[in-house]
Short mmCIF file of N, CA and C in Angstrom, two decimals:
data_model
loop_
_atom_site.label_atom_id
_atom_site.label_comp_id
_atom_site.label_asym_id
_atom_site.label_seq_id
_atom_site.Cartn_x
_atom_site.Cartn_y
_atom_site.Cartn_z
N UNK A 290 23.49 67.14 257.91
CA UNK A 290 24.10 68.07 258.22
C UNK A 290 24.75 67.80 259.54
N UNK A 291 24.29 66.89 260.64
CA UNK A 291 24.72 66.89 261.61
C UNK A 291 25.59 65.80 261.79
N UNK A 292 25.45 64.38 261.06
CA UNK A 292 26.23 63.43 260.91
C UNK A 292 27.37 63.56 260.57
N UNK A 293 27.37 65.07 259.21
CA UNK A 293 28.70 65.15 258.14
C UNK A 293 29.43 65.52 259.56
N UNK A 294 28.90 66.76 260.50
CA UNK A 294 29.53 67.58 261.31
C UNK A 294 30.32 66.50 262.26
N UNK A 295 29.66 65.86 262.73
CA UNK A 295 30.25 64.80 263.75
C UNK A 295 31.53 64.20 263.09
N UNK A 296 31.41 63.37 261.85
CA UNK A 296 32.27 62.92 260.83
C UNK A 296 33.30 63.80 260.76
N UNK A 297 33.31 64.90 260.54
CA UNK A 297 34.21 65.68 260.37
C UNK A 297 35.29 66.43 261.44
N UNK A 298 34.44 66.24 262.65
CA UNK A 298 34.93 66.31 263.97
C UNK A 298 36.08 65.23 264.31
N UNK A 299 35.24 63.91 264.06
CA UNK A 299 36.00 62.49 264.43
C UNK A 299 37.36 62.55 263.15
N UNK A 300 37.43 63.13 261.95
CA UNK A 300 38.58 63.33 261.15
C UNK A 300 39.29 64.31 261.89
N UNK A 301 38.98 65.26 262.29
CA UNK A 301 39.98 66.56 262.66
C UNK A 301 40.62 65.47 263.86
N UNK A 302 39.83 65.16 264.66
CA UNK A 302 40.49 64.42 265.79
C UNK A 302 41.40 63.55 265.83
N UNK A 303 41.20 62.88 264.60
CA UNK A 303 42.28 61.64 264.16
C UNK A 303 43.61 62.37 263.54
N UNK A 304 43.49 63.44 262.83
CA UNK A 304 44.73 64.25 262.37
C UNK A 304 45.36 64.79 263.27
N UNK A 305 44.84 65.41 264.39
CA UNK A 305 45.44 65.77 264.95
C UNK A 305 46.29 64.77 265.98
N UNK A 306 45.23 64.05 266.45
CA UNK A 306 46.22 62.88 266.99
C UNK A 306 47.42 62.35 266.34
N UNK A 307 47.14 62.25 264.70
CA UNK A 307 48.28 61.92 263.93
C UNK A 307 49.46 62.86 264.05
N UNK A 308 49.12 63.90 264.30
CA UNK A 308 50.02 64.98 263.99
C UNK A 308 50.74 65.03 265.49
N UNK A 309 50.46 64.75 266.60
CA UNK A 309 51.36 64.69 267.89
C UNK A 309 51.96 63.45 267.74
N UNK A 310 51.54 62.45 267.46
CA UNK A 310 52.47 60.95 267.35
C UNK A 310 53.43 61.49 266.47
N UNK A 311 53.30 62.00 265.26
CA UNK A 311 54.16 62.18 264.25
C UNK A 311 55.34 63.44 264.66
N UNK A 312 55.43 64.17 265.41
CA UNK A 312 56.17 65.26 265.88
C UNK A 312 57.10 64.40 266.85
N UNK A 313 56.66 63.93 267.27
CA UNK A 313 57.79 62.81 268.48
C UNK A 313 58.40 61.84 267.28
N UNK A 314 58.02 61.59 266.59
CA UNK A 314 58.95 60.77 265.69
C UNK A 314 59.79 61.23 264.38
N UNK A 315 59.38 62.42 264.31
CA UNK A 315 60.09 63.10 263.14
C UNK A 315 61.57 63.61 263.50
N UNK A 316 61.24 64.42 264.92
CA UNK A 316 62.58 64.17 265.37
C UNK A 316 63.29 63.14 265.48
N UNK A 317 62.79 62.23 265.82
CA UNK A 317 63.81 60.71 265.65
C UNK A 317 64.12 60.15 264.06
N UNK A 318 63.37 60.65 263.67
CA UNK A 318 64.15 60.63 262.16
C UNK A 318 64.86 61.16 261.53
N UNK A 319 64.78 62.66 261.84
CA UNK A 319 65.83 63.83 261.53
C UNK A 319 66.97 63.42 262.35
N UNK A 320 67.25 62.99 263.53
CA UNK A 320 68.30 62.66 263.96
C UNK A 320 68.94 61.70 263.80
N UNK A 321 68.23 60.54 263.02
CA UNK A 321 68.98 59.55 261.97
C UNK A 321 69.45 60.12 260.43
N UNK A 322 69.01 60.84 260.07
CA UNK A 322 69.06 61.43 259.07
C UNK A 322 68.39 60.90 257.76
N UNK A 323 67.05 60.46 258.53
CA UNK A 323 66.12 59.58 257.42
C UNK A 323 65.15 61.14 257.19
N UNK A 324 65.64 61.95 256.16
CA UNK A 324 65.21 62.90 255.58
C UNK A 324 63.45 63.05 254.86
N UNK A 325 63.64 61.93 254.30
CA UNK A 325 62.16 61.57 253.75
C UNK A 325 60.79 61.03 254.59
N UNK A 326 61.39 60.70 255.69
CA UNK A 326 60.64 60.09 256.87
C UNK A 326 60.57 61.31 257.84
N UNK A 327 61.33 62.07 258.26
CA UNK A 327 61.16 63.04 258.89
C UNK A 327 60.33 64.35 257.93
N UNK A 328 60.39 64.81 256.64
CA UNK A 328 59.59 65.36 255.93
C UNK A 328 58.40 64.71 255.96
N UNK A 329 58.06 63.79 255.80
CA UNK A 329 56.70 63.10 256.12
C UNK A 329 56.20 63.56 257.46
N UNK A 330 57.11 63.10 258.44
CA UNK A 330 56.04 63.27 259.81
C UNK A 330 56.12 64.59 260.00
N UNK A 331 57.26 65.46 259.73
CA UNK A 331 56.84 66.77 260.06
C UNK A 331 55.65 67.73 259.26
N UNK A 332 55.32 66.77 257.93
CA UNK A 332 53.97 67.24 257.36
C UNK A 332 53.18 67.02 258.19
N UNK A 333 53.05 65.85 258.54
CA UNK A 333 51.63 65.55 259.42
C UNK A 333 51.57 66.43 260.93
N UNK A 334 52.73 66.62 261.21
CA UNK A 334 52.87 67.24 262.79
C UNK A 334 52.42 68.75 262.16
N UNK A 335 52.39 69.25 261.03
CA UNK A 335 52.26 70.50 260.81
C UNK A 335 50.74 70.64 260.53
N UNK A 336 50.19 69.67 260.05
CA UNK A 336 48.68 69.36 259.71
C UNK A 336 47.60 69.62 261.36
N UNK A 337 48.33 68.19 261.64
CA UNK A 337 47.80 68.54 263.23
C UNK A 337 47.78 69.18 263.85
N UNK A 338 49.08 70.16 263.88
CA UNK A 338 49.04 71.32 264.86
C UNK A 338 48.17 72.09 264.57
N UNK A 339 47.75 72.74 262.86
CA UNK A 339 47.08 73.90 262.55
C UNK A 339 45.48 73.24 262.74
N UNK A 340 45.55 72.04 262.62
CA UNK A 340 43.95 71.91 263.05
C UNK A 340 43.39 71.66 264.67
N UNK A 341 44.84 71.81 265.37
CA UNK A 341 44.37 71.84 266.60
C UNK A 341 44.50 73.86 267.15
N UNK A 342 44.77 74.53 266.32
CA UNK A 342 44.60 76.01 266.22
C UNK A 342 46.23 76.33 266.89
N UNK A 343 47.42 75.00 266.91
CA UNK A 343 48.34 75.69 267.18
C UNK A 343 48.98 76.59 265.88
N UNK A 344 48.89 77.54 265.40
CA UNK A 344 49.12 77.89 263.98
C UNK A 344 50.38 78.18 263.91
N UNK A 345 51.48 79.05 264.95
CA UNK A 345 52.94 78.94 264.67
C UNK A 345 53.64 77.45 264.71
N UNK A 346 52.78 76.83 265.43
CA UNK A 346 53.73 75.58 265.54
C UNK A 346 53.49 74.80 263.83
N UNK A 347 52.26 74.99 263.39
CA UNK A 347 52.26 74.44 262.39
C UNK A 347 53.14 74.77 261.10
N UNK A 348 53.62 76.21 261.28
CA UNK A 348 54.20 76.79 260.45
C UNK A 348 55.59 76.45 260.61
N UNK A 349 56.27 76.26 262.04
CA UNK A 349 57.39 75.70 262.23
C UNK A 349 57.68 74.42 261.48
N UNK A 350 56.58 73.65 261.68
CA UNK A 350 56.49 72.21 261.48
C UNK A 350 56.74 72.07 259.74
N UNK A 351 55.71 72.43 259.38
CA UNK A 351 55.59 73.09 257.53
C UNK A 351 57.20 73.26 257.36
N UNK A 352 57.94 74.45 257.75
CA UNK A 352 59.40 74.81 257.84
C UNK A 352 59.86 73.56 257.60
N UNK A 353 60.32 72.84 258.26
CA UNK A 353 60.71 72.29 258.72
C UNK A 353 60.58 70.86 257.69
N UNK A 354 59.36 70.54 257.50
CA UNK A 354 58.72 69.50 256.40
C UNK A 354 59.56 69.76 254.90
N UNK A 355 59.73 71.01 254.72
CA UNK A 355 60.42 71.73 253.28
C UNK A 355 61.53 71.65 253.27
N UNK A 356 62.36 72.10 254.43
CA UNK A 356 63.65 71.57 254.75
C UNK A 356 63.95 70.04 254.77
N UNK A 357 63.17 69.20 255.38
CA UNK A 357 63.70 68.10 255.15
C UNK A 357 63.70 67.10 253.61
N UNK A 358 62.63 67.81 253.22
CA UNK A 358 62.42 67.28 251.86
C UNK A 358 63.13 67.66 250.76
N UNK A 359 63.92 68.83 250.99
CA UNK A 359 64.79 69.22 250.08
C UNK A 359 65.75 68.60 250.34
N UNK A 360 66.68 68.03 251.87
CA UNK A 360 67.30 67.01 251.84
C UNK A 360 67.42 65.75 251.26
N UNK A 361 65.83 65.41 251.25
CA UNK A 361 65.65 64.23 250.71
C UNK A 361 66.14 63.96 248.98
N UNK A 362 65.83 65.38 248.64
CA UNK A 362 66.33 65.53 247.03
C UNK A 362 64.76 65.14 246.43
N UNK A 363 63.43 65.08 246.82
CA UNK A 363 62.19 64.36 246.67
C UNK A 363 61.08 65.67 246.29
N UNK A 364 61.25 65.83 244.98
CA UNK A 364 60.28 67.33 244.63
C UNK A 364 58.66 66.87 245.11
N UNK A 365 58.04 66.16 244.79
CA UNK A 365 56.60 65.55 245.10
C UNK A 365 56.67 65.67 246.60
N UNK A 366 57.40 65.28 247.39
CA UNK A 366 57.26 65.47 248.78
C UNK A 366 58.01 66.96 249.46
N UNK A 367 58.59 67.63 248.76
CA UNK A 367 58.88 69.02 248.82
C UNK A 367 57.55 69.71 248.57
N UNK A 368 56.75 69.33 247.17
CA UNK A 368 55.75 70.13 246.91
C UNK A 368 54.66 69.89 248.13
N UNK A 369 54.32 68.90 247.95
CA UNK A 369 53.36 68.41 249.26
C UNK A 369 53.64 69.55 250.66
N UNK A 370 54.78 69.14 251.00
CA UNK A 370 55.12 70.09 252.12
C UNK A 370 55.08 71.87 252.07
N UNK A 371 55.62 72.38 250.91
CA UNK A 371 55.18 73.78 250.36
C UNK A 371 53.87 73.84 250.80
N UNK A 372 52.76 73.10 250.29
CA UNK A 372 51.25 73.04 250.11
C UNK A 372 50.84 73.40 251.56
N UNK A 373 51.11 72.25 252.23
CA UNK A 373 50.96 72.02 253.76
C UNK A 373 51.35 73.39 254.71
N UNK A 374 52.84 74.02 254.05
CA UNK A 374 52.75 75.44 254.74
C UNK A 374 52.37 76.42 254.21
N UNK A 375 51.86 76.32 252.98
CA UNK A 375 50.86 77.57 252.30
C UNK A 375 49.72 77.54 253.35
N UNK A 376 49.02 76.51 253.63
CA UNK A 376 47.78 76.61 254.56
C UNK A 376 47.97 77.65 255.99
N UNK A 377 48.99 76.89 256.62
CA UNK A 377 49.44 77.47 257.80
C UNK A 377 49.70 78.92 257.77
N UNK A 378 50.28 79.44 257.10
CA UNK A 378 50.51 81.03 256.62
C UNK A 378 49.07 81.78 255.89
N UNK A 379 48.38 81.30 255.31
CA UNK A 379 47.41 81.64 255.38
C UNK A 379 46.20 81.88 256.67
N UNK A 380 46.43 80.57 256.88
CA UNK A 380 45.11 80.61 258.32
C UNK A 380 45.94 81.81 259.33
N UNK A 381 46.98 82.16 259.32
CA UNK A 381 47.85 83.48 260.48
C UNK A 381 47.87 84.96 259.59
N UNK A 382 47.20 84.53 258.38
CA UNK A 382 47.18 86.02 257.73
C UNK A 382 48.06 86.36 256.65
N UNK A 383 48.78 85.78 256.75
CA UNK A 383 50.06 85.88 255.86
C UNK A 383 50.15 85.40 254.38
N UNK A 384 48.72 85.60 254.01
CA UNK A 384 48.55 85.62 252.35
C UNK A 384 49.58 85.79 251.12
N UNK A 385 50.70 87.02 251.53
CA UNK A 385 51.30 87.22 250.43
C UNK A 385 52.26 86.10 250.55
N UNK A 386 52.89 85.93 251.66
CA UNK A 386 53.86 84.81 251.96
C UNK A 386 53.57 83.13 251.89
N UNK A 387 52.34 82.81 252.13
CA UNK A 387 51.75 81.77 251.07
C UNK A 387 51.76 81.64 249.67
N UNK A 388 51.47 82.75 249.28
CA UNK A 388 51.42 82.73 247.96
C UNK A 388 52.66 82.95 247.12
N UNK A 389 53.60 83.12 247.94
CA UNK A 389 55.08 82.91 247.40
C UNK A 389 55.51 81.70 247.61
N UNK A 390 55.26 81.05 248.34
CA UNK A 390 55.35 79.27 248.80
C UNK A 390 54.84 78.55 247.76
N UNK A 391 53.54 79.13 247.42
CA UNK A 391 52.88 78.23 246.28
C UNK A 391 53.58 78.57 244.91
N UNK A 392 53.88 80.01 244.76
CA UNK A 392 54.36 79.69 243.61
C UNK A 392 55.88 78.82 243.33
N UNK A 393 56.54 78.77 244.54
CA UNK A 393 57.92 78.03 244.64
C UNK A 393 57.49 76.70 244.69
N UNK A 394 56.90 76.38 245.16
CA UNK A 394 55.85 75.12 244.88
C UNK A 394 55.50 74.84 243.40
N UNK A 395 54.99 75.30 242.86
CA UNK A 395 54.59 75.34 241.14
C UNK A 395 55.98 74.88 240.43
N UNK A 396 57.33 76.22 240.74
CA UNK A 396 58.39 75.32 240.04
C UNK A 396 58.80 74.02 240.91
N UNK A 397 58.68 73.84 242.04
CA UNK A 397 59.27 72.00 242.40
C UNK A 397 58.20 71.06 241.65
N UNK A 398 57.33 71.61 241.89
CA UNK A 398 56.19 70.23 240.98
C UNK A 398 56.58 70.11 239.58
N UNK A 399 57.19 71.06 238.68
CA UNK A 399 57.49 70.88 237.43
C UNK A 399 58.84 70.26 237.46
N UNK A 400 59.28 69.47 238.73
CA UNK A 400 60.73 68.44 238.73
C UNK A 400 60.17 67.04 238.64
N UNK A 401 59.02 66.83 238.91
CA UNK A 401 58.14 65.61 239.49
C UNK A 401 58.14 65.17 238.06
N UNK A 402 58.36 63.71 238.10
CA UNK A 402 57.99 62.67 237.05
C UNK A 402 56.26 62.95 236.49
N UNK A 403 56.20 63.07 234.95
CA UNK A 403 54.72 62.92 234.61
C UNK A 403 54.26 62.10 235.11
N UNK A 404 53.02 61.86 235.39
CA UNK A 404 51.92 60.83 235.75
C UNK A 404 52.10 60.82 237.44
N UNK A 405 53.15 61.97 237.83
CA UNK A 405 53.01 61.92 239.28
C UNK A 405 52.77 63.03 239.80
N UNK A 406 52.80 64.27 238.97
CA UNK A 406 52.94 65.60 239.35
C UNK A 406 51.78 66.19 239.27
N UNK A 407 50.83 65.68 238.49
CA UNK A 407 49.49 66.75 238.01
C UNK A 407 48.41 66.60 239.13
N UNK A 408 48.51 66.03 239.94
CA UNK A 408 47.63 65.83 241.12
C UNK A 408 48.33 67.04 242.41
N UNK A 409 49.22 66.97 242.28
CA UNK A 409 49.51 68.26 243.45
C UNK A 409 50.01 69.55 242.79
N UNK A 410 50.50 69.72 241.64
CA UNK A 410 50.02 70.67 240.71
C UNK A 410 49.06 71.38 240.53
N UNK A 411 48.04 70.46 240.29
CA UNK A 411 46.66 71.22 240.26
C UNK A 411 46.45 71.71 242.11
N UNK A 412 46.83 71.04 242.95
CA UNK A 412 46.61 71.54 243.95
C UNK A 412 47.15 73.42 244.64
N UNK A 413 48.52 73.09 244.13
CA UNK A 413 49.05 74.35 243.74
C UNK A 413 48.62 75.67 243.30
N UNK A 414 48.13 75.12 242.01
CA UNK A 414 47.42 76.43 240.98
C UNK A 414 46.38 76.38 241.65
N UNK A 415 45.21 75.75 242.64
CA UNK A 415 44.04 76.12 242.50
C UNK A 415 44.22 76.93 243.57
N UNK A 416 45.01 76.50 244.82
CA UNK A 416 45.49 77.36 246.12
C UNK A 416 45.94 78.71 246.03
N UNK A 417 46.80 78.71 245.01
CA UNK A 417 47.21 79.87 244.27
C UNK A 417 46.09 81.30 243.82
N UNK A 418 45.10 80.19 242.73
CA UNK A 418 43.82 80.92 242.13
C UNK A 418 43.07 81.65 243.27
N UNK A 419 43.25 80.70 244.29
CA UNK A 419 42.27 81.07 245.41
C UNK A 419 43.04 82.42 246.25
N UNK A 420 43.59 81.92 246.31
CA UNK A 420 44.57 83.46 246.93
C UNK A 420 44.65 84.97 246.14
N UNK A 421 44.60 84.24 244.91
CA UNK A 421 44.25 85.71 244.14
C UNK A 421 42.85 86.31 244.23
N UNK A 422 41.86 85.13 244.26
CA UNK A 422 40.39 85.29 244.23
C UNK A 422 40.48 86.27 245.74
N UNK A 423 40.94 86.23 247.00
CA UNK A 423 40.82 86.79 247.83
C UNK A 423 41.40 88.09 248.10
N UNK A 424 42.22 88.30 247.22
CA UNK A 424 43.19 89.56 246.88
C UNK A 424 42.24 90.24 245.66
N UNK A 425 41.42 90.16 245.79
CA UNK A 425 40.17 90.39 244.48
C UNK A 425 41.08 91.02 242.69
N UNK A 426 42.04 89.82 242.76
CA UNK A 426 42.17 89.80 241.17
C UNK A 426 41.93 88.58 240.44
N UNK A 427 40.43 88.70 240.07
CA UNK A 427 39.32 87.58 239.30
C UNK A 427 40.67 87.14 237.79
N UNK A 428 41.06 87.98 237.34
CA UNK A 428 41.65 87.40 235.90
C UNK A 428 42.52 86.82 236.02
N UNK A 429 43.40 86.58 237.14
CA UNK A 429 44.82 86.33 237.66
C UNK A 429 44.32 84.43 238.36
N UNK A 430 43.05 84.81 239.24
CA UNK A 430 42.68 83.66 239.88
C UNK A 430 41.73 83.05 238.67
N UNK A 431 40.95 83.19 237.77
CA UNK A 431 40.65 82.49 236.81
C UNK A 431 41.74 81.65 235.79
N UNK A 432 42.83 82.28 235.70
CA UNK A 432 44.01 81.74 234.93
C UNK A 432 44.67 80.41 236.12
N UNK A 433 44.84 81.18 237.15
CA UNK A 433 45.33 79.61 238.31
C UNK A 433 44.25 78.57 238.53
N UNK A 434 43.02 78.79 238.19
CA UNK A 434 42.03 78.01 238.70
C UNK A 434 42.06 77.05 237.38
N UNK A 435 41.97 77.88 236.18
CA UNK A 435 42.16 77.17 235.10
C UNK A 435 43.64 76.36 234.69
N UNK A 436 44.51 76.79 235.24
CA UNK A 436 45.61 75.53 235.08
C UNK A 436 45.73 74.36 235.82
N UNK A 437 45.15 74.67 237.38
CA UNK A 437 44.80 73.76 237.77
C UNK A 437 43.82 72.42 237.25
N UNK A 438 42.74 73.05 236.70
CA UNK A 438 41.64 71.91 236.14
C UNK A 438 42.65 71.32 234.74
N UNK A 439 43.79 72.12 234.36
CA UNK A 439 43.89 71.65 233.26
C UNK A 439 45.33 70.32 233.66
N UNK A 440 45.69 71.12 234.70
CA UNK A 440 46.79 70.11 235.29
C UNK A 440 45.66 68.29 235.85
N UNK A 441 44.53 68.84 236.20
CA UNK A 441 43.93 67.50 236.74
C UNK A 441 43.11 66.89 235.25
N UNK A 442 43.31 67.27 234.72
CA UNK A 442 42.48 66.51 232.61
C UNK A 442 44.01 65.93 232.63
N UNK A 443 44.85 66.41 232.78
CA UNK A 443 46.12 65.54 232.11
C UNK A 443 46.32 64.49 233.24
N UNK A 444 46.24 64.76 234.09
CA UNK A 444 45.97 63.21 235.07
C UNK A 444 45.25 62.12 234.94
N UNK A 445 43.93 62.91 234.50
CA UNK A 445 42.57 62.04 234.11
C UNK A 445 43.44 61.23 232.74
N UNK A 446 44.04 62.15 231.98
CA UNK A 446 44.45 61.16 230.56
C UNK A 446 45.63 60.49 230.48
N UNK A 447 46.29 60.33 231.83
CA UNK A 447 47.36 59.81 232.30
C UNK A 447 46.80 58.22 232.84
N UNK A 448 45.88 58.51 233.71
CA UNK A 448 45.33 57.41 234.07
C UNK A 448 45.01 56.52 233.17
N UNK A 449 44.08 57.22 232.52
CA UNK A 449 42.88 56.48 231.68
C UNK A 449 43.67 55.60 230.59
N UNK A 450 44.43 56.31 230.23
CA UNK A 450 45.88 55.75 229.15
C UNK A 450 46.63 54.29 229.93
N UNK A 451 46.71 54.64 230.70
CA UNK A 451 47.51 53.65 231.86
C UNK A 451 46.99 52.37 232.08
N UNK A 452 45.44 52.80 232.26
CA UNK A 452 44.30 51.91 232.47
C UNK A 452 44.31 51.06 230.89
N UNK A 453 43.86 51.84 229.85
CA UNK A 453 43.91 50.84 228.31
C UNK A 453 44.70 50.47 228.55
N UNK A 454 46.13 50.69 228.27
CA UNK A 454 47.51 49.69 228.12
C UNK A 454 47.49 48.53 229.31
N UNK A 455 46.80 48.48 230.42
CA UNK A 455 47.08 47.50 231.30
C UNK A 455 45.97 46.33 230.61
N UNK A 456 45.12 46.96 229.77
CA UNK A 456 43.73 45.72 229.50
C UNK A 456 44.11 45.61 227.79
N UNK A 457 45.40 46.16 227.54
CA UNK A 457 45.92 45.65 225.93
C UNK A 457 45.28 46.66 224.93
N UNK A 458 44.40 47.91 225.42
CA UNK A 458 43.85 48.71 224.47
C UNK A 458 44.78 49.54 224.22
N UNK A 459 44.43 50.21 222.58
CA UNK A 459 44.92 51.58 222.44
C UNK A 459 44.38 52.50 222.68
N UNK A 460 45.63 53.85 223.78
CA UNK A 460 45.21 54.99 223.99
C UNK A 460 43.96 55.76 223.53
N UNK A 461 42.99 56.46 224.19
CA UNK A 461 42.08 57.30 223.84
C UNK A 461 42.74 58.70 222.85
N UNK A 462 42.87 59.11 221.54
CA UNK A 462 42.92 60.37 221.06
C UNK A 462 42.20 61.46 221.76
N UNK A 463 42.67 62.52 222.46
CA UNK A 463 41.96 63.39 222.77
C UNK A 463 41.95 65.09 222.12
#
């Protein structure tokens, strides 16, 4: 247990350090209209701020990450930024707002090409399900967590099928 705590603390310190570096670089990428890089860096900065307890800063960076991802026109990046923003909102007790963003994120994730969307979609559904669980809405929680598992199952099927094709084998029927 002590080893795991030490490893977790080291990982958190590393994420915070990456977040501080990302903060400076995100401003530069935004200034250069490099929206994709700015979104990725603001996402890192949001994570670092959240892990260091700077929750309002995490929300601000999360919002910038979403905005930059929209500018970049990259739904995968946008969905990841929305997920990160929802974590920060949840941490400041804005569960309803976090759940609104998660629902928006699910809509955005639907625009991601097949094979790339399932993992982020699963995370969004899972977080939304956990939000409903916190609100005492067990039925909705079960539904959304089930959707999460279905998305992960679809991802597994996609990866297995691609792997089989690479080996020259026929796909497995499920």
